C-alpha cells in the first residue's frame, strides 16, 4: 500500500477461502493512517484529473480489478468508512466523486454515509450500482471494461440514489412506510440549493412515493 507519491507505507492481504478476517492490513503507524490514505491514488491521480472524476470502491481487490481492466481513475478506501480526509484529498484532483461500493445492504449503507461526507465538502457525487448483489471485483471477473463503463454512464445522482435505496429497503405502499420514507428523504432534499433541481426532485419523489407535492412542501417548511 503506497501513499499518493508512491512511497510504500504498509501492506495488505486477503484470504483466498472463507477465513476471517477477510482482509488484514499492517498496523496503523504515523505513516500508515487509513483515514488519510486511498489505495491506488499514486497510480490513479492523473487519470482522475483527466476524467474529471474519481471512482471510489471499498477494497483494494475491487480497485485492482477495475484498474486492471483499463479504467484507471479508481481508488479504494482500504475497507474503512470513507473519511473527510480522503474526500479532501480526492477533490484536489477532480470535483466529482463516483462511489461504487458493494451492492449488499452494508455496502449501500456505507454509500449513504460516504455521500453525506462528500456533500459536506461540496463535491459533485454519483453512485454506480453493481447488479446482482455483486461487488466491483466480482463484476469485473465476468465482464469487461466497456460493460463497467456502461454502469458508470447509468450512475445515479444524489437524490435518485436515495430514492433507489428507499424502494429497496422500505415498503412505502403502506401509510407507515410512506411516513418513514418521507422522513428519510426530506433532510436530503432540504440540502439541495438549486431551485430547479429542488422542484424537479419534489415532483419525482411525489410520483415515486405516491405522496402529494403539497404535503412534501409543507413538511419541508417544518
Coordinates of N, CA and C in Angstrom, one line a residue:
X1 N 0.9 -1.2 0.0 CA 0.0 0.0 0.0 C 0.9 1.2 0.0
X2 N 0.7 2.1 -1.0 CA 1.6 3.3 -1.1 C 0.8 4.6 -0.9
X3 N 1.5 5.6 -0.5 CA 0.8 6.9 -0.4 C 0.8 7.5 -1.8
X4 N 0.2 8.7 -1.9 CA 0.0 9.3 -3.3 C 1.3 9.6 -4.0
X5 N 2.4 9.7 -3.3 CA 3.7 9.9 -4.0 C 4.4 8.6 -4.4
X6 N 3.7 7.4 -4.1 CA 4.2 6.1 -4.5 C 5.2 5.5 -3.5
X7 N 5.3 6.1 -2.3 CA 6.1 5.5 -1.2 C 5.3 4.4 -0.5
X8 N 5.9 3.3 -0.4 CA 5.3 2.2 0.3 C 5.1 2.5 1.8
X9 N 3.9 2.4 2.4 CA 3.7 2.8 3.8 C 3.1 1.6 4.6
X10 N 2.6 0.6 3.9 CA 2.0 -0.6 4.6 C 1.8 -1.7 3.6
X11 N 1.2 -2.8 4.2 CA 0.9 -4.0 3.3 C -0.5 -4.5 3.7
X12 N -1.1 -5.1 2.7 CA -2.5 -5.6 2.9 C -2.6 -7.0 2.3
X13 N -3.4 -7.9 3.0 CA -3.6 -9.2 2.4 C -5.1 -9.6 2.5
X14 N -5.4 -10.5 1.6 CA -6.8 -11.0 1.5 C -6.8 -12.5 1.5
X15 N -7.7 -13.1 2.3 CA -7.7 -14.6 2.3 C -8.3 -15.1 1.0
X16 N -8.0 -16.4 0.7 CA -8.5 -17.0 -0.6 C -9.6 -18.0 -0.3
X17 N -9.9 -18.2 1.0 CA -11.0 -19.1 1.3 C -12.0 -18.2 2.2
X18 N -12.8 -18.9 3.1 CA -13.8 -18.2 3.9 C -13.3 -17.8 5.3
X19 N -12.0 -17.8 5.5 CA -11.5 -17.5 6.8 C -11.8 -16.0 7.2
X20 N -11.7 -15.8 8.4 CA -11.8 -14.4 8.9 C -10.6 -14.0 9.7
X21 N -10.1 -12.7 9.7 CA -10.8 -11.7 8.9 C -10.5 -11.8 7.4
X22 N -11.4 -11.3 6.6 CA -11.2 -11.4 5.1 C -10.0 -10.6 4.6
X23 N -9.8 -9.4 5.2 CA -8.7 -8.6 4.9 C -7.9 -8.3 6.1
X24 N -6.6 -8.2 5.9 CA -5.7 -7.8 7.1 C -4.7 -6.9 6.6
X25 N -4.6 -5.7 7.2 CA -3.6 -4.7 6.9 C -2.5 -4.5 7.9
X26 N -1.5 -3.9 7.6 CA -0.4 -3.5 8.6 C -1.1 -2.7 9.7
X27 N -0.5 -2.8 10.9 CA -1.0 -2.0 12.0 C -0.8 -0.5 11.6
X28 N -1.7 0.3 12.2 CA -1.6 1.8 12.0 C -0.3 2.3 12.6
X29 N 0.3 3.2 11.8 CA 1.5 3.9 12.2 C 1.4 5.4 11.9
X30 N 2.4 6.2 12.1 CA 2.4 7.6 11.7 C 2.3 7.7 10.2
X31 N 3.0 6.7 9.5 CA 2.9 6.8 8.0 C 1.7 6.1 7.5
X32 N 1.3 5.0 8.1 CA 0.1 4.2 7.6 C -1.1 4.6 8.4
X33 N -1.8 5.6 8.0 CA -3.0 6.1 8.6 C -4.1 5.9 7.6
X34 N -5.0 4.9 7.8 CA -6.0 4.6 6.8 C -7.0 5.7 6.5
X35 N -7.2 6.6 7.5 CA -8.1 7.7 7.3 C -7.6 8.7 6.2
X36 N -6.3 8.7 6.1 CA -5.7 9.7 5.2 C -5.2 9.1 3.9
X37 N -5.3 7.7 3.7 CA -4.8 7.0 2.6 C -5.9 6.6 1.6
X38 N -5.6 6.6 0.4 CA -6.5 5.9 -0.6 C -5.7 5.0 -1.5
X39 N -6.0 3.7 -1.4 CA -5.2 2.7 -2.2 C -5.3 3.0 -3.7
X40 N -4.1 3.1 -4.3 CA -4.1 3.3 -5.8 C -4.0 4.7 -6.2
X41 N -4.1 5.7 -5.3 CA -4.1 7.1 -5.7 C -2.8 7.5 -6.4
X42 N -1.7 6.8 -6.0 CA -0.4 7.1 -6.7 C -0.4 6.8 -8.2
X43 N -1.2 5.8 -8.6 CA -1.3 5.4 -10.0 C -2.5 6.0 -10.7
X44 N -3.5 6.5 -9.9 CA -4.8 6.9 -10.5 C -4.9 8.4 -10.6
X45 N -4.1 9.2 -9.9 CA -4.4 10.7 -9.9 C -4.4 11.4 -11.2
X46 N -3.5 10.9 -12.1 CA -3.5 11.6 -13.5 C -4.8 11.2 -14.2
X47 N -5.2 10.0 -14.1 CA -6.5 9.6 -14.8 C -7.7 10.3 -14.2
X48 N -7.6 10.5 -12.9 CA -8.7 11.2 -12.2 C -8.8 12.6 -12.7
X49 N -7.7 13.3 -12.8 CA -7.7 14.7 -13.4 C -8.2 14.7 -14.8
X50 N -7.8 13.7 -15.6 CA -8.2 13.7 -17.0 C -9.7 13.4 -17.1
X51 N -10.2 12.4 -16.3 CA -11.6 12.1 -16.4 C -12.5 13.1 -15.8
X52 N -12.0 13.9 -14.8 CA -12.8 14.8 -14.1 C -13.6 14.2 -12.9
X53 N -13.4 12.9 -12.7 CA -14.0 12.3 -11.5 C -13.2 11.1 -11.1
X54 N -13.3 10.8 -9.8 CA -12.7 9.6 -9.2 C -13.8 8.6 -8.9
X55 N -13.4 7.3 -9.1 CA -14.3 6.2 -8.8 C -13.8 5.6 -7.5
X56 N -14.6 5.6 -6.4 CA -14.1 5.1 -5.1 C -14.8 3.8 -4.9
X57 N -14.0 2.7 -4.6 CA -14.5 1.4 -4.3 C -14.1 1.1 -2.9
X58 N -14.6 -0.1 -2.3 CA -14.4 -0.4 -0.9 C -13.0 -1.0 -0.7
X59 N -12.7 -2.0 -1.4 CA -11.5 -2.8 -1.1 C -10.4 -2.8 -2.2
X60 N -9.2 -3.1 -1.9 CA -8.1 -3.0 -2.9 C -8.3 -4.0 -4.0
X61 N -8.9 -5.2 -3.7 CA -9.2 -6.1 -4.8 C -10.1 -5.5 -5.8
X62 N -11.1 -4.8 -5.4 CA -12.0 -4.1 -6.3 C -11.2 -3.1 -7.2
X63 N -10.4 -2.3 -6.5 CA -9.6 -1.3 -7.3 C -8.6 -2.0 -8.3
X64 N -8.0 -3.1 -7.9 CA -7.1 -3.8 -8.7 C -7.8 -4.3 -10.0
X65 N -9.0 -4.9 -9.7 CA -9.8 -5.5 -10.9 C -10.2 -4.4 -11.9
X66 N -10.7 -3.3 -11.3 CA -11.2 -2.3 -12.2 C -10.0 -1.6 -13.0
X67 N -8.9 -1.3 -12.2 CA -7.7 -0.7 -12.8 C -7.1 -1.7 -13.9
X68 N -7.1 -3.0 -13.5 CA -6.6 -4.0 -14.5 C -7.3 -4.1 -15.8
X69 N -8.6 -3.7 -15.7 CA -9.4 -3.8 -16.9 C -9.2 -2.5 -17.8
X70 N -8.4 -1.6 -17.3 CA -8.1 -0.4 -18.1 C -8.8 0.9 -17.7
X71 N -9.6 0.8 -16.6 CA -10.2 2.0 -16.1 C -9.4 2.5 -14.9
X72 N -8.6 3.6 -15.1 CA -7.5 3.9 -14.2 C -7.8 5.0 -13.2
X73 N -9.0 5.6 -13.3 CA -9.3 6.7 -12.3 C -10.1 6.1 -11.1
X74 N -9.5 5.0 -10.6 CA -10.2 4.3 -9.5 C -9.3 4.2 -8.2
X75 N -9.8 4.4 -7.1 CA -9.1 4.2 -5.8 C -10.0 3.5 -4.8
X76 N -9.4 3.0 -3.8 CA -10.1 2.2 -2.7 C -9.9 2.9 -1.4
X77 N -10.9 2.8 -0.5 CA -10.8 3.4 0.8 C -10.4 2.4 1.9
X78 N -9.7 1.3 1.4 CA -9.0 0.4 2.3 C -9.9 -0.3 3.3
X79 N -11.2 -0.5 2.9 CA -12.1 -1.2 3.7 C -12.7 -0.5 4.9
X80 N -12.2 0.8 5.0 CA -12.8 1.6 6.1 C -13.9 2.5 5.6
X81 N -14.6 3.1 6.5 CA -15.6 4.1 6.0 C -14.9 5.3 5.3
X82 N -15.5 5.8 4.3 CA -14.9 7.0 3.6 C -14.8 8.1 4.6
X83 N -13.7 8.8 4.5 CA -13.4 9.9 5.5 C -13.3 11.2 4.9
X84 N -13.4 12.3 5.7 CA -13.3 13.6 5.3 C -11.9 13.9 4.7
X85 N -10.9 13.3 5.3 CA -9.5 13.5 4.8 C -9.4 12.9 3.4
X86 N -10.0 11.7 3.2 CA -9.9 11.1 1.9 C -10.6 12.0 0.9
X87 N -11.8 12.5 1.3 CA -12.6 13.3 0.4 C -11.8 14.6 -0.1
X88 N -11.2 15.3 0.9 CA -10.4 16.5 0.6 C -9.3 16.2 -0.4
X89 N -8.6 15.0 -0.1 CA -7.5 14.6 -1.0 C -8.0 14.4 -2.4
X90 N -9.1 13.7 -2.6 CA -9.6 13.5 -4.0 C -10.0 14.8 -4.7
X91 N -10.6 15.7 -3.9 CA -11.1 17.0 -4.5 C -9.9 17.9 -5.0
X92 N -8.7 17.5 -4.6 CA -7.6 18.3 -5.2 C -7.4 17.9 -6.7
X93 N -7.9 16.7 -7.1 CA -7.7 16.3 -8.4 C -8.9 16.4 -9.3
X94 N -10.1 16.3 -8.8 CA -11.3 16.4 -9.6 C -12.5 16.8 -8.7
X95 N -13.5 17.5 -9.3 CA -14.6 18.0 -8.5 C -15.7 16.9 -8.2
X96 N -15.6 15.8 -9.0 CA -16.7 14.8 -8.9 C -16.1 13.5 -8.3
X97 N -17.0 12.8 -7.4 CA -16.6 11.5 -6.9 C -17.8 10.6 -7.1
X98 N -17.4 9.4 -7.8 CA -18.4 8.4 -8.0 C -18.1 7.2 -7.1
X99 N -19.1 6.9 -6.3 CA -19.0 5.8 -5.3 C -19.5 4.5 -5.9
X100 N -18.7 3.4 -5.8 CA -19.1 2.1 -6.4 C -18.8 1.1 -5.3
X101 N -19.6 1.0 -4.3 CA -19.5 0.1 -3.2 C -20.2 -1.2 -3.4
X102 N -20.1 -2.2 -2.6 CA -20.8 -3.4 -2.7 C -22.3 -3.2 -2.8
X103 N -23.0 -4.0 -3.5 CA -24.4 -3.8 -3.7 C -25.3 -4.5 -2.6
X104 N -24.6 -5.0 -1.5 CA -25.4 -5.6 -0.4 C -25.8 -4.4 0.5
X105 N -26.6 -4.8 1.6 CA -27.1 -3.7 2.5 C -26.0 -3.0 3.2
X106 N -24.9 -3.7 3.6 CA -23.8 -3.0 4.3 C -23.1 -2.0 3.3
X107 N -23.0 -2.4 2.1 CA -22.3 -1.5 1.1 C -23.2 -0.3 0.8
X108 N -24.5 -0.5 0.7 CA -25.4 0.6 0.4 C -25.5 1.6 1.6
X109 N -25.4 1.1 2.8 CA -25.4 1.9 4.0 C -24.1 2.7 4.0
X110 N -23.0 2.1 3.7 CA -21.7 2.8 3.6 C -21.8 3.9 2.5
X111 N -22.5 3.6 1.5 CA -22.6 4.6 0.4 C -23.3 5.9 0.9
X112 N -24.4 5.7 1.7 CA -25.1 6.8 2.2 C -24.3 7.7 3.1
X113 N -23.5 7.0 3.9 CA -22.6 7.8 4.8 C -21.5 8.5 4.0
X114 N -21.0 7.9 3.0 CA -19.9 8.5 2.2 C -20.5 9.7 1.4
X115 N -21.7 9.6 0.9 CA -22.3 10.7 0.2 C -22.5 11.9 1.1
X116 N -22.9 11.6 2.3 CA -23.0 12.7 3.3 C -21.7 13.5 3.5
X117 N -20.6 12.7 3.6 CA -19.3 13.3 3.8 C -18.9 14.1 2.6
X118 N -19.0 13.5 1.4 CA -18.6 14.2 0.2 C -19.4 15.5 -0.1
X119 N -20.7 15.4 0.2 CA -21.6 16.6 0.0 C -21.2 17.7 1.0
X120 N -20.8 17.3 2.2 CA -20.4 18.4 3.1 C -19.2 19.2 2.7
X121 N -18.4 18.6 1.7 CA -17.3 19.3 1.1 C -17.6 19.8 -0.3
X122 N -18.9 19.9 -0.6 CA -19.4 20.4 -1.9 C -18.9 19.7 -3.1
X123 N -18.7 18.4 -2.9 CA -18.3 17.5 -4.1 C -19.6 17.2 -4.9
X124 N -19.4 17.1 -6.2 CA -20.5 16.5 -7.0 C -20.4 15.0 -6.9
X125 N -21.5 14.4 -6.5 CA -21.4 12.9 -6.2 C -22.4 12.2 -7.1
X126 N -22.0 10.9 -7.4 CA -22.9 10.0 -8.1 C -22.6 8.6 -7.6
X127 N -23.5 7.7 -7.8 CA -23.4 6.3 -7.3 C -23.5 5.3 -8.5
X128 N -22.5 4.5 -8.6 CA -22.5 3.4 -9.6 C -23.1 2.1 -8.9
X129 N -24.2 1.6 -9.5 CA -24.8 0.4 -9.0 C -24.3 -0.8 -9.7
X130 N -23.8 -1.8 -8.9 CA -23.3 -3.0 -9.5 C -24.5 -4.0 -9.4
X131 N -24.9 -4.7 -10.4 CA -26.1 -5.5 -10.4 C -25.8 -6.9 -9.7
X132 N -27.0 -7.5 -9.3 CA -26.9 -8.9 -8.8 C -26.2 -9.1 -7.5
X133 N -26.2 -8.1 -6.6 CA -25.6 -8.2 -5.3 C -24.1 -8.4 -5.3
X134 N -23.5 -8.0 -6.4 CA -22.0 -8.2 -6.5 C -21.2 -7.0 -6.1
X135 N -19.9 -7.2 -5.9 CA -19.0 -6.1 -5.7 C -18.3 -5.9 -7.0
X136 N -17.5 -4.7 -7.1 CA -16.9 -4.5 -8.4 C -15.9 -5.5 -8.9
X137 N -15.2 -6.2 -7.9 CA -14.3 -7.2 -8.2 C -15.0 -8.4 -8.9
X138 N -16.1 -8.8 -8.3 CA -16.9 -10.0 -8.8 C -17.4 -9.6 -10.2
X139 N -17.8 -8.4 -10.4 CA -18.4 -7.9 -11.7 C -17.3 -8.0 -12.7
X140 N -16.1 -7.5 -12.4 CA -15.1 -7.5 -13.4 C -14.6 -8.9 -13.8
X141 N -14.7 -9.8 -12.9 CA -14.3 -11.2 -13.3 C -15.1 -11.8 -14.4
X142 N -16.4 -11.3 -14.6 CA -17.3 -11.8 -15.6 C -17.6 -10.8 -16.7
X143 N -17.2 -9.6 -16.6 CA -17.5 -8.6 -17.6 C -16.2 -7.8 -18.0
X144 N -16.4 -7.0 -19.0 CA -15.2 -6.2 -19.5 C -15.3 -4.7 -19.1
X145 N -14.3 -4.0 -19.5 CA -14.3 -2.5 -19.2 C -15.5 -1.8 -19.8
X146 N -15.9 -2.2 -21.0 CA -17.0 -1.5 -21.7 C -18.3 -1.6 -20.9
X147 N -18.5 -2.8 -20.3 CA -19.7 -3.1 -19.5 C -19.6 -2.3 -18.2
X148 N -18.4 -2.2 -17.6 CA -18.3 -1.4 -16.4 C -18.5 0.1 -16.7
X149 N -18.0 0.6 -17.9 CA -18.2 2.0 -18.3 C -19.7 2.2 -18.5
X150 N -20.4 1.2 -19.0 CA -21.9 1.4 -19.1 C -22.5 1.6 -17.8
X151 N -22.1 0.9 -16.7 CA -22.6 1.1 -15.4 C -22.3 2.6 -14.9
X152 N -21.1 3.0 -15.2 CA -20.7 4.4 -14.9 C -21.7 5.4 -15.6
X153 N -22.0 5.1 -16.8 CA -22.9 6.0 -17.6 C -24.3 6.0 -17.0
X154 N -24.7 4.9 -16.3 CA -26.0 4.8 -15.7 C -26.0 5.2 -14.2
X155 N -24.9 5.8 -13.8 CA -24.8 6.1 -12.3 C -25.9 7.1 -11.9
X156 N -26.3 7.0 -10.6 CA -27.4 7.8 -10.1 C -26.9 9.0 -9.4
X157 N -27.6 10.1 -9.5 CA -27.2 11.3 -8.7 C -27.6 11.1 -7.3
X158 N -27.3 12.1 -6.5 CA -27.5 12.1 -5.0 C -28.9 11.7 -4.6
X159 N -29.9 12.4 -5.1 CA -31.3 12.2 -4.8 C -31.8 10.8 -5.3
X160 N -31.5 10.6 -6.6 CA -32.0 9.3 -7.2 C -31.5 8.1 -6.5
X161 N -30.2 8.2 -6.0 CA -29.7 7.0 -5.2 C -30.5 6.8 -4.0
X162 N -30.8 7.9 -3.3 CA -31.6 7.8 -2.0 C -33.0 7.2 -2.3
X163 N -33.6 7.7 -3.4 CA -34.9 7.1 -3.8 C -34.8 5.6 -4.1
X164 N -33.7 5.2 -4.8 CA -33.5 3.8 -5.1 C -33.3 3.1 -3.8
X165 N -32.6 3.6 -2.8 CA -32.4 3.0 -1.5 C -33.7 2.8 -0.8
X166 N -34.6 3.8 -0.8 CA -35.9 3.7 -0.2 C -36.7 2.5 -0.8
X167 N -36.7 2.5 -2.2 CA -37.5 1.5 -2.8 C -37.0 0.1 -2.5
X168 N -35.7 -0.1 -2.2 CA -35.1 -1.4 -1.9 C -35.3 -1.8 -0.4
X169 N -35.5 -0.8 0.5 CA -35.4 -1.1 1.9 C -36.7 -0.8 2.7
X170 N -37.6 0.0 2.1 CA -38.8 0.4 2.8 C -40.0 0.1 2.0
X171 N -41.0 -0.5 2.7 CA -42.3 -0.8 2.0 C -43.2 0.5 2.0
X172 N -43.0 1.3 1.0 CA -43.6 2.6 1.0 C -45.1 2.5 0.5
X173 N -45.6 1.3 0.3 CA -47.0 1.2 -0.1 C -48.0 1.4 1.1
X174 N -47.4 1.2 2.3 CA -48.3 1.4 3.5 C -48.1 2.8 4.0
X175 N -49.1 3.3 4.8 CA -49.0 4.6 5.4 C -47.8 4.8 6.3
X176 N -47.5 3.7 7.1 CA -46.3 3.8 8.0 C -45.1 3.9 7.1
X177 N -45.0 3.1 6.0 CA -43.9 3.1 5.1 C -43.7 4.5 4.5
X178 N -44.8 5.1 4.0 CA -44.7 6.4 3.4 C -44.1 7.4 4.4
X179 N -44.6 7.4 5.6 CA -44.1 8.3 6.7 C -42.6 8.1 6.9
X180 N -42.2 6.8 7.0 CA -40.8 6.5 7.1 C -39.9 7.0 5.9
X181 N -40.4 6.7 4.7 CA -39.7 7.1 3.5 C -39.5 8.6 3.4
X182 N -40.7 9.4 3.7 CA -40.6 10.8 3.6 C -39.7 11.4 4.7
X183 N -39.7 10.8 5.9 CA -38.8 11.3 7.0 C -37.3 11.1 6.6
X184 N -37.1 10.0 5.8 CA -35.7 9.7 5.4 C -35.2 10.6 4.3
X185 N -36.1 11.0 3.4 CA -35.7 11.7 2.2 C -35.7 13.2 2.4
X186 N -36.5 13.7 3.3 CA -36.7 15.2 3.5 C -35.4 15.9 3.8
X187 N -34.6 15.5 4.8 CA -33.4 16.2 5.2 C -32.4 16.2 4.0
X188 N -32.5 15.2 3.2 CA -31.6 15.1 2.0 C -32.0 16.1 0.9
X189 N -33.4 16.2 0.7 CA -33.9 17.1 -0.2 C -33.7 18.6 0.2
X190 N -33.7 18.8 1.5 CA -33.5 20.2 2.1 C -32.1 20.7 1.8
X191 N -31.2 19.8 1.6 CA -29.8 20.2 1.3 C -29.5 20.6 -0.1
X192 N -30.6 20.5 -1.0 CA -30.4 20.9 -2.4 C -30.6 22.4 -2.5
X193 N -29.6 23.1 -3.1 CA -29.6 24.5 -3.1 C -30.3 25.1 -4.4
X194 N -30.1 24.3 -5.5 CA -30.6 24.8 -6.8 C -32.1 24.6 -6.9
X195 N -32.8 25.7 -7.1 CA -34.3 25.7 -7.1 C -34.9 24.8 -8.2
X196 N -34.3 24.8 -9.4 CA -34.8 24.0 -10.5 C -34.7 22.5 -10.1
X197 N -33.5 22.1 -9.6 CA -33.3 20.8 -9.1 C -34.3 20.4 -8.0
X198 N -34.4 21.3 -7.1 CA -35.2 21.1 -5.9 C -36.7 20.8 -6.3
X199 N -37.2 21.6 -7.2 CA -38.6 21.4 -7.7 C -38.7 20.1 -8.5
X200 N -37.7 19.8 -9.3 CA -37.7 18.6 -10.1 C -37.7 17.4 -9.2
X201 N -36.9 17.4 -8.1 CA -36.9 16.3 -7.2 C -38.2 16.1 -6.4
X202 N -38.8 17.2 -6.0 CA -40.1 17.1 -5.3 C -41.1 16.4 -6.2
X203 N -41.1 16.7 -7.5 CA -42.1 16.0 -8.4 C -41.7 14.5 -8.5
X204 N -40.4 14.2 -8.6 CA -40.0 12.8 -8.7 C -40.3 12.0 -7.5
X205 N -40.0 12.6 -6.3 CA -40.3 12.0 -5.0 C -41.8 11.8 -4.8
X206 N -42.6 12.8 -5.2 CA -44.0 12.7 -5.1 C -44.6 11.5 -6.0
X207 N -44.1 11.4 -7.2 CA -44.5 10.4 -8.1 C -44.1 9.0 -7.6
X208 N -42.8 8.9 -7.1 CA -42.3 7.6 -6.7 C -43.0 7.1 -5.5
X209 N -43.2 8.0 -4.5 CA -43.7 7.5 -3.2 C -45.3 7.6 -3.1
X210 N -45.9 8.3 -4.1 CA -47.3 8.4 -4.0 C -47.8 9.4 -2.9
X211 N -47.0 10.5 -2.7 CA -47.3 11.5 -1.7 C -47.5 12.8 -2.5
X212 N -48.5 13.6 -2.1 CA -48.7 14.8 -2.8 C -47.6 15.8 -2.7
X213 N -47.3 16.6 -3.8 CA -46.3 17.6 -3.7 C -46.6 18.7 -2.6
X214 N -47.8 19.0 -2.4 CA -48.2 20.0 -1.4 C -47.8 19.5 0.0
X215 N -48.1 18.2 0.3 CA -47.7 17.6 1.6 C -46.2 17.6 1.7
X216 N -45.5 17.3 0.7 CA -44.0 17.3 0.8 C -43.5 18.7 1.1
X217 N -44.0 19.7 0.4 CA -43.6 21.1 0.6 C -43.9 21.6 2.0
X218 N -45.1 21.2 2.5 CA -45.5 21.6 3.8 C -44.5 21.0 4.9
X219 N -44.2 19.7 4.7 CA -43.3 19.0 5.6 C -41.9 19.6 5.5
X220 N -41.5 20.0 4.3 CA -40.2 20.7 4.2 C -40.1 22.0 4.9
X221 N -41.2 22.7 4.9 CA -41.3 24.0 5.6 C -41.1 23.8 7.1
X222 N -41.6 22.7 7.6 CA -41.4 22.4 9.0 C -39.9 22.2 9.4

